[in-house]
Every structure is written in C-alpha cells, then in structure tokens.
XYZ file of C-alpha atoms in Angstrom:
300
model
C -2.567 -1.724 4.633
C -3.950 -4.956 6.040
C -5.869 -5.547 2.796
C -2.770 -4.973 0.685
C -0.887 -7.498 2.804
C -3.607 -9.990 1.875
C -3.445 -9.009 -1.806
C 0.348 -9.344 -1.788
C 0.210 -12.862 -0.371
C -2.587 -14.019 -2.662
C -0.962 -12.529 -5.759
C 2.358 -14.135 -4.920
C 0.643 -17.502 -4.454
C -1.035 -17.101 -7.839
C 2.239 -16.148 -9.562
C 0.935 -12.667 -10.302
C 4.190 -10.808 -9.697
C 2.987 -7.401 -10.930
C 0.004 -7.408 -8.567
C 2.154 -8.665 -5.698
C 4.710 -5.906 -6.224
C 1.996 -3.259 -6.441
C 0.509 -4.362 -3.115
C 3.938 -4.653 -1.484
C 4.824 -1.133 -2.647
C 1.728 0.180 -0.880
C 2.614 -1.673 2.347
C 6.182 -0.340 2.315
C 4.972 3.186 1.654
C 2.865 3.061 4.840
C 5.946 2.940 7.054
C 6.867 5.764 9.391
C 3.966 8.177 8.817
C 2.397 8.016 12.279
C 3.129 11.017 14.479
C 2.216 9.024 17.573
C 4.074 5.827 16.652
C 6.677 6.602 13.969
C 8.225 3.120 14.145
C 5.108 1.439 12.783
C 3.136 0.867 9.594
C 0.010 3.025 9.481
C -3.383 1.484 8.809
C -3.842 3.198 5.437
C -4.663 6.373 3.578
C -7.603 8.747 3.873
C -10.925 8.398 2.103
C -12.030 11.991 1.617
C -11.655 11.754 -2.148
C -10.735 9.330 -4.922
C -7.052 8.345 -4.615
C -6.723 10.299 -1.343
C -3.055 9.900 -0.413
C -3.228 11.694 2.925
C -2.392 9.809 6.118
C -5.017 10.475 8.791
C -4.329 10.296 12.506
C -4.980 6.710 13.541
C -4.005 4.131 16.093
C -1.127 1.735 15.440
C -2.843 -1.578 14.665
C -1.342 -4.874 15.770
C -2.394 -6.840 12.687
C -0.659 -4.422 10.302
C 2.640 -4.760 12.182
C 2.564 -8.523 12.538
C 0.889 -9.640 9.321
C 3.237 -7.568 7.180
C 6.075 -9.372 8.961
C 4.521 -12.817 8.558
C 3.908 -12.156 4.857
C 7.389 -10.710 4.176
C 5.697 -7.808 2.428
C 8.586 -5.522 3.378
C 12.077 -7.060 3.420
C 13.642 -4.252 5.489
C 15.164 -5.790 8.620
C 15.543 -2.352 10.209
C 11.841 -1.607 9.834
C 10.867 -5.009 11.158
C 13.150 -4.554 14.140
C 11.645 -1.152 14.939
C 8.055 -2.355 14.491
C 8.524 -5.422 16.706
C 10.379 -3.380 19.325
C 7.443 -0.955 19.451
C 4.895 -3.768 19.708
C 6.717 -5.441 22.606
C 6.652 -2.313 24.751
C 4.189 -2.622 27.614
C 2.200 0.567 28.206
C 0.471 -1.006 31.174
C -3.313 -0.840 31.401
C -5.982 0.902 33.382
C -5.865 -1.897 35.977
C -2.109 -2.526 35.906
C 0.718 -0.006 36.189
C -1.449 3.043 35.489
C -1.388 2.586 31.744
C -4.678 4.244 30.834
C -4.220 6.469 27.803
C -0.670 5.376 27.032
C -0.060 4.710 23.367
C 3.530 3.447 23.329
C 3.410 -0.288 22.753
C 0.958 -3.147 22.304
C 2.019 -5.780 24.861
C -0.435 -6.279 27.720
C -1.118 -8.432 30.770
C -4.684 -9.476 31.616
C -6.077 -11.459 34.524
C -8.924 -13.858 33.881
C -11.267 -12.987 36.755
C -13.988 -15.434 35.691
C -12.555 -18.631 34.228
C -14.462 -21.437 32.553
C -17.897 -22.626 33.757
C -16.024 -25.157 35.895
C -13.729 -22.485 37.301
C -10.635 -23.544 35.364
C -8.383 -20.657 34.438
C -9.810 -18.251 37.021
C -7.111 -15.930 38.330
C -4.587 -16.780 35.628
C -2.283 -14.020 34.444
C -2.182 -13.976 30.664
C 0.125 -12.260 28.175
C -0.578 -10.950 24.697
C -1.266 -7.948 22.486
C -4.023 -5.352 22.441
C -5.775 -4.606 19.160
C -4.328 -1.111 18.680
C -2.257 1.461 20.515
C -5.522 3.124 21.539
C -7.061 -0.079 22.859
C -7.329 -1.847 26.183
C -7.117 -5.540 26.888
C -5.582 -8.467 25.017
C -7.260 -9.504 21.769
C -6.480 -13.175 21.198
C -6.833 -13.430 17.414
C -4.134 -10.806 17.025
C -2.055 -12.403 19.765
C -1.961 -15.862 18.155
C -0.991 -14.424 14.775
C 1.516 -12.112 16.472
C 3.295 -15.052 18.082
C 3.637 -16.646 14.646
C 5.120 -13.402 13.342
C 7.526 -13.182 16.280
C 8.675 -16.744 15.646
C 9.222 -15.770 12.010
C 11.292 -12.795 13.161
C 13.221 -15.057 15.525
C 14.091 -17.394 12.655
C 14.883 -14.756 10.026
C 16.138 -11.587 11.727
C 16.900 -12.072 15.424
C 20.541 -13.087 15.026
C 21.553 -9.955 13.098
C 18.905 -7.521 14.404
C 18.097 -8.692 17.938
C 14.991 -7.497 19.769
C 15.178 -7.526 23.548
C 12.593 -9.743 25.225
C 11.538 -11.506 22.018
C 12.017 -15.085 23.211
C 10.235 -14.436 26.505
C 7.282 -12.790 24.771
C 6.882 -15.718 22.379
C 6.939 -18.204 25.227
C 4.588 -16.298 27.535
C 1.977 -15.571 24.873
C 2.010 -19.116 23.512
C 1.667 -20.575 27.010
C -1.252 -18.203 27.621
C -2.998 -19.435 24.475
C -2.514 -23.036 25.502
C -3.929 -22.228 28.936
C -7.018 -20.713 27.294
C -7.478 -23.806 25.133
C -7.193 -25.998 28.209
C -9.700 -23.955 30.190
C -12.268 -23.145 27.500
C -11.730 -25.784 24.783
C -11.532 -22.764 22.453
C -9.879 -19.368 22.462
C -12.101 -16.428 23.428
C -11.699 -13.055 21.779
C -11.049 -11.580 25.236
C -10.959 -12.748 28.861
C -12.217 -9.404 30.150
C -15.815 -9.729 31.314
C -18.684 -7.316 31.052
C -21.374 -6.832 28.425
C -21.857 -4.145 25.801
C -23.358 -1.780 28.380
C -20.160 -2.045 30.401
C -18.162 -1.250 27.269
C -20.268 1.853 26.603
C -19.354 3.182 30.063
C -15.719 3.251 28.845
C -14.290 2.422 32.278
C -11.173 0.433 31.516
C -10.281 0.269 35.214
C -13.446 -1.735 35.993
C -13.120 -5.418 36.841
C -15.476 -6.145 33.940
C -14.962 -3.366 31.372
C -16.907 -4.962 28.541
C -14.275 -6.992 26.748
C -11.114 -5.889 24.972
C -11.648 -2.405 23.584
C -10.073 -1.911 20.148
C -9.874 1.831 20.755
C -11.319 2.470 17.305
C -15.017 2.058 17.829
C -15.846 -1.483 18.906
C -14.964 -4.148 21.424
C -14.354 -7.894 21.508
C -16.511 -9.451 24.197
C -15.699 -12.532 26.235
C -17.034 -15.250 23.935
C -15.372 -18.209 22.185
C -14.033 -16.748 18.961
C -13.661 -18.526 15.621
C -10.767 -16.412 14.316
C -8.891 -16.506 17.628
C -9.272 -20.293 17.833
C -8.256 -20.724 14.185
C -5.133 -18.621 14.556
C -4.283 -20.533 17.736
C -4.459 -23.760 15.736
C -2.262 -22.297 13.001
C 0.248 -21.155 15.622
C 0.502 -24.601 17.184
C 0.922 -26.151 13.734
C 3.554 -23.546 12.896
C 5.552 -24.139 16.075
C 3.922 -25.890 19.007
C 6.597 -25.125 21.611
C 9.842 -23.249 22.167
C 12.650 -24.739 20.106
C 10.362 -27.019 18.085
C 10.716 -27.114 14.293
C 8.848 -24.449 12.340
C 6.400 -25.609 9.671
C 6.073 -22.767 7.156
C 3.102 -24.497 5.537
C 1.000 -23.361 8.520
C 1.675 -19.702 7.697
C -1.352 -18.583 5.654
C 0.629 -15.688 4.173
C 3.510 -17.838 2.920
C 3.758 -19.075 -0.672
C 2.427 -22.635 -1.039
C 5.030 -25.372 -1.127
C 3.560 -26.694 -4.351
C 3.145 -23.788 -6.790
C -0.262 -22.984 -8.181
C -0.416 -24.035 -11.880
C 0.450 -21.216 -14.240
C -0.717 -20.798 -17.812
C 2.714 -19.348 -18.569
C 4.342 -22.763 -18.129
C 3.867 -25.254 -20.941
C 4.104 -28.268 -18.641
C 1.561 -26.992 -16.109
C -1.677 -28.895 -15.616
C -4.134 -25.993 -15.801
C -7.132 -28.061 -16.892
C -9.120 -26.935 -13.853
C -8.529 -23.235 -14.498
C -10.941 -21.068 -16.528
C -10.072 -20.864 -20.192
C -10.776 -17.140 -20.500
C -10.617 -13.991 -18.433
C -13.617 -12.529 -16.652
C -17.316 -12.719 -17.250
C -16.960 -12.242 -21.025
C -14.979 -15.421 -21.546
C -16.353 -18.482 -23.226
C -18.583 -20.437 -20.915
C -19.088 -17.566 -18.481
C -15.571 -17.655 -17.079
C -15.400 -21.401 -16.622
C -18.103 -21.658 -13.969
C -21.117 -23.965 -14.058
C -24.396 -22.667 -15.539
C -27.033 -21.451 -13.079
C -29.721 -23.933 -12.110
C -32.866 -23.722 -14.206
C -35.858 -21.983 -12.692
C -33.695 -20.415 -9.987
C -34.831 -16.846 -10.447
C -32.677 -13.791 -10.522
C -30.464 -14.247 -7.488
C -30.741 -13.479 -3.816
C -28.989 -16.660 -2.761
C -25.784 -17.079 -0.784
C-alpha cells in the first residue's frame, strides 16, 4: 500500500492520470480488512502466488495511515477520520501504563534517558508514533511525516469531521521534534537506548530495550537518522509552529505548483524529455551514450 501511495503521487505529478487512478484504487481497496484494526488501511496483499489478492494478518503501519492522508490517495473523509482516530489512541507501552502487547493505537510517550553527549535532552518526555501497532517506542521518521499529515487533516477535514485531541497531538509531537533537533543537531530514529543484543532479548520494559521495535522484524536504534531528520525539515517547512501558514510545496506527496511539461499540450516545453518510449526509442531513450572503454557495467 505504501508503494502504491508513492506511485499515485508520482503519476499525478507526471500527469499520468490512468496510472494515478490505478494506484489510488489499490490504496482505497486496502481499507477495513484488518481484523485487529478495522479502521485502518492494511499494508498490502499476500505474496503466495502471482496476483495473490488475500489479505494476510499484519500490523497496522503508521506510514500507510499517514502517507495516504498526506497524498490524498483516498478522498473519503469518514475513512480519514477513523484512521486518524485509531492512530491517536495511546496503548501505553511496556514502561508506561502497562501497554505491552496492546495493539489499539499508535501514539506513544518515550523518555530520553540518555540525552546528547553534553547531557542536553536527558529526562525529556517526548511524544510521537510507533512504527506499527505491534511495535514499541516512537519512530521519529514516521512521527515527523505523521505531524504533516495531521496538519493536513486539520486544514482539510477537522471542521466537518473533528478528531478529539488532534491539535494537542500536533503541538506535542512537533515540540518533541524541535527538542530533539536542539539536543542532537539531528533527529535520531529512536531515543530508546540499547544495542542490537538488547533488542534480541525482546524486553520492552527494559530501560534500554534496543531502540524502537517495529514489531515486524527489525528495530531502529538510537542513532542520528537521515530520513527522520529530512522529514523533520519538511515538517518545519510545511508548518513550523501552531497557527503558522501551511506551505503545501513542502509536502512531497502533493502535486508540484508548476506542472511537469506534458507532451499532450502543444505549448509545453518538453525539449528536455526523451523523444521516444523505453529502451527501444531513438537514441536509447534520450539518455547519453555510455563512456567508451567502460566495460559491461558494475557501476553505481
């Protein structure tokens, strides 16, 4: 489902309406099939055979809920309301409120027990979203993108389909991200300490459980994280503070303000686009010839 959200956004940006609609149809068809979390989009279909249309048991993933919202891949306000309401439920955690094993909701509270090398941030209570409904601990890439999606919901749906606690969640998570940037000069994937051996022990109640467990086979350890930092930057460009103007150009799933040139329009400057389709087109698809003497490949 996540991949079809990407395809939908890219196809829309490239004016490929048929491809965009095909991807959006898949995203919409993934709604409501989870037995554990019926008010969510499932992660996708099975892979036991070609064109397997079965829906396997899987965790509710944060990125599928929030990125489908940020991309407007499904225009149903009722579905968006239900998905966001589910995500904002706080199941607790192994260390807080006895939440171990609870699958209802994605909102979590973590305490940074370590802080930066200089001690900044130590003891701070932070708010955000875990990776999936089977996971433990806030994952900050998903949290930054989730705040953008919640702001989008606030702007587009909140008046007619209000979600309780939306404004507070936006504010708390964004403040937490800014605190991480202040303390670390980057955004880590997780603030939960512990190495991979701690993660293997699977003790979520430990002070240092080995990062933020996705619940689906891997963890995000406590290191500065490129994607988390990038999404934090996009969030602050999108809306840097409560009540500030929203800049849709910072939403990577939104259509570009200036349309991509289209060969279907006679006045479009498409001189930089390939003249043919695919590898069989004249000139090898418009790309430059390979360097002489370069051998058969193996490069990046």
